[in-house]
Amino acid sequence: MPTLTINTELDNRAFVPNDRLRGNVEWTGLFSPPQSAELRLFHYTSGKGTRDLEIIDIREFDAPGSGDRREFEFQLPAGPPSFSGKLVSLLWALELVIEADGDELSERVELHLSPTGTEIDLYAHAKDNAEKYLGGKKPALQIGNDS
């Protein structure tokens, strides 16, 4: 059975804008060398509504073997930041895609990209917490229904 693995440097999954993301990918157990092997850096939305996906960068691995290990490095962009709201979330991920033996195999790891390195919780800014995030000011628009 084929195994695909994505390892980030120091097993780090939290990054700040413009950081460097380094690591390696490994695959084993293929019957023959893959026709292609690539690692994709992308972000996507999840939740209600249309799902959006944007591939930011791709690393193609030349002459992949049936078992292989490759290093990678990406320069992360300034944004958009990872966030989670009540209706939609924006997530960052790395995905290793191997085309081998007539099949497409993939492995994905999720990342956080934000000024703090953690996912921004938009819902925490709503209702009772809104004043805290607005510097003590009352929100102009009440979020939610208190009745």
PDB file of C-alpha atoms in Angstrom, residues 43-125:
ATOM      1  CA  HIS A  43      -5.800  28.269   0.411  1.00  0.00           C
ATOM      2  CA  TYR A  44      -9.488  27.475   0.185  1.00  0.00           C
ATOM      3  CA  THR A  45     -12.784  28.329   1.786  1.00  0.00           C
ATOM      4  CA  SER A  46     -14.997  25.894   3.604  1.00  0.00           C
ATOM      5  CA  GLY A  47     -18.555  26.330   4.845  1.00  0.00           C
ATOM      6  CA  LYS A  48     -21.701  27.753   3.343  1.00  0.00           C
ATOM      7  CA  GLY A  49     -21.716  29.184  -0.150  1.00  0.00           C
ATOM      8  CA  THR A  50     -19.393  28.706  -3.069  1.00  0.00           C
ATOM      9  CA  ARG A  51     -16.101  27.012  -2.311  1.00  0.00           C
ATOM     10  CA  ASP A  52     -13.104  29.036  -3.480  1.00  0.00           C
ATOM     11  CA  LEU A  53      -9.611  27.634  -3.996  1.00  0.00           C
ATOM     12  CA  GLU A  54      -6.436  29.407  -5.053  1.00  0.00           C
ATOM     13  CA  ILE A  55      -3.165  27.615  -5.710  1.00  0.00           C
ATOM     14  CA  ILE A  56      -0.346  29.934  -4.645  1.00  0.00           C
ATOM     15  CA  ASP A  57       2.689  27.878  -5.688  1.00  0.00           C
ATOM     16  CA  ILE A  58       3.667  24.409  -6.934  1.00  0.00           C
ATOM     17  CA  ARG A  59       6.866  22.394  -6.603  1.00  0.00           C
ATOM     18  CA  GLU A  60       7.205  19.749  -9.306  1.00  0.00           C
ATOM     19  CA  PHE A  61       9.623  16.911  -8.513  1.00  0.00           C
ATOM     20  CA  ASP A  62      11.580  15.740 -11.569  1.00  0.00           C
ATOM     21  CA  ALA A  63      12.219  12.024 -12.221  1.00  0.00           C
ATOM     22  CA  PRO A  64      10.404  10.728  -9.131  1.00  0.00           C
ATOM     23  CA  GLY A  65      11.233   7.233  -7.963  1.00  0.00           C
ATOM     24  CA  SER A  66       8.806   4.572  -6.705  1.00  0.00           C
ATOM     25  CA  GLY A  67      10.069   5.452  -3.225  1.00  0.00           C
ATOM     26  CA  ASP A  68      11.494   8.937  -2.835  1.00  0.00           C
ATOM     27  CA  ARG A  69      12.163  11.834  -0.475  1.00  0.00           C
ATOM     28  CA  ARG A  70      12.332  15.446  -1.663  1.00  0.00           C
ATOM     29  CA  GLU A  71      13.024  18.736   0.090  1.00  0.00           C
ATOM     30  CA  PHE A  72      10.828  21.794  -0.504  1.00  0.00           C
ATOM     31  CA  GLU A  73      10.701  25.473   0.347  1.00  0.00           C
ATOM     32  CA  PHE A  74       7.970  28.052  -0.210  1.00  0.00           C
ATOM     33  CA  GLN A  75       7.988  31.802   0.399  1.00  0.00           C
ATOM     34  CA  LEU A  76       4.605  32.428   1.995  1.00  0.00           C
ATOM     35  CA  PRO A  77       2.596  35.477   0.913  1.00  0.00           C
ATOM     36  CA  ALA A  78       1.301  38.286   3.117  1.00  0.00           C
ATOM     37  CA  GLY A  79      -2.185  36.779   3.155  1.00  0.00           C
ATOM     38  CA  PRO A  80      -5.028  36.196   3.233  1.00  0.00           C
ATOM     39  CA  PRO A  81      -4.946  35.079   6.865  1.00  0.00           C
ATOM     40  CA  SER A  82      -6.461  31.832   8.116  1.00  0.00           C
ATOM     41  CA  PHE A  83      -9.825  32.515   9.729  1.00  0.00           C
ATOM     42  CA  SER A  84     -12.884  30.743  10.977  1.00  0.00           C
ATOM     43  CA  GLY A  85     -16.325  32.277  11.166  1.00  0.00           C
ATOM     44  CA  LYS A  86     -19.832  31.067  11.814  1.00  0.00           C
ATOM     45  CA  LEU A  87     -20.558  30.526   8.103  1.00  0.00           C
ATOM     46  CA  VAL A  88     -17.209  30.298   6.349  1.00  0.00           C
ATOM     47  CA  SER A  89     -13.546  29.555   7.052  1.00  0.00           C
ATOM     48  CA  LEU A  90     -10.390  30.187   5.053  1.00  0.00           C
ATOM     49  CA  LEU A  91      -7.809  27.422   5.368  1.00  0.00           C
ATOM     50  CA  TRP A  92      -4.235  27.030   4.107  1.00  0.00           C
ATOM     51  CA  ALA A  93      -2.815  23.665   3.111  1.00  0.00           C
ATOM     52  CA  LEU A  94      -0.027  21.726   1.447  1.00  0.00           C
ATOM     53  CA  GLU A  95      -1.033  18.831  -0.785  1.00  0.00           C
ATOM     54  CA  LEU A  96       1.271  16.202  -2.232  1.00  0.00           C
ATOM     55  CA  VAL A  97      -0.174  14.753  -5.444  1.00  0.00           C
ATOM     56  CA  ILE A  98       1.333  11.655  -7.053  1.00  0.00           C
ATOM     57  CA  GLU A  99       0.131  10.220 -10.351  1.00  0.00           C
ATOM     58  CA  ALA A 100       1.207   6.579 -10.449  1.00  0.00           C
ATOM     59  CA  ASP A 101       0.011   3.254 -11.803  1.00  0.00           C
ATOM     60  CA  GLY A 102      -3.072   4.905 -13.339  1.00  0.00           C
ATOM     61  CA  ASP A 103      -4.182   6.443 -10.027  1.00  0.00           C
ATOM     62  CA  GLU A 104      -3.905   9.857  -8.445  1.00  0.00           C
ATOM     63  CA  LEU A 105      -2.802   9.670  -4.816  1.00  0.00           C
ATOM     64  CA  SER A 106      -2.736  12.639  -2.462  1.00  0.00           C
ATOM     65  CA  GLU A 107      -1.912  13.672   1.079  1.00  0.00           C
ATOM     66  CA  ARG A 108      -2.823  17.009   2.669  1.00  0.00           C
ATOM     67  CA  VAL A 109      -1.779  18.914   5.785  1.00  0.00           C
ATOM     68  CA  GLU A 110      -3.474  22.083   6.975  1.00  0.00           C
ATOM     69  CA  LEU A 111      -1.531  25.170   8.027  1.00  0.00           C
ATOM     70  CA  HIS A 112      -2.312  28.446   9.773  1.00  0.00           C
ATOM     71  CA  LEU A 113      -1.130  31.723   8.272  1.00  0.00           C
ATOM     72  CA  SER A 114      -1.821  34.902  10.253  1.00  0.00           C
ATOM     73  CA  PRO A 115       0.059  37.669  12.097  1.00  0.00           C
ATOM     74  CA  THR A 116      -0.174  35.595  15.301  1.00  0.00           C
ATOM     75  CA  GLY A 117       0.391  32.210  13.650  1.00  0.00           C
ATOM     76  CA  THR A 118      -3.028  31.046  14.802  1.00  0.00           C
ATOM     77  CA  GLU A 119      -6.351  30.931  13.042  1.00  0.00           C
ATOM     78  CA  ILE A 120      -8.372  34.116  13.535  1.00  0.00           C
ATOM     79  CA  ASP A 121     -11.719  33.324  15.171  1.00  0.00           C
ATOM     80  CA  LEU A 122     -14.178  35.801  13.654  1.00  0.00           C
ATOM     81  CA  TYR A 123     -17.029  34.560  15.802  1.00  0.00           C
ATOM     82  CA  ALA A 124     -15.108  35.527  18.958  1.00  0.00           C
ATOM     83  CA  HIS A 125     -15.416  39.141  17.795  1.00  0.00           C
TER      84      HIS A 125
END
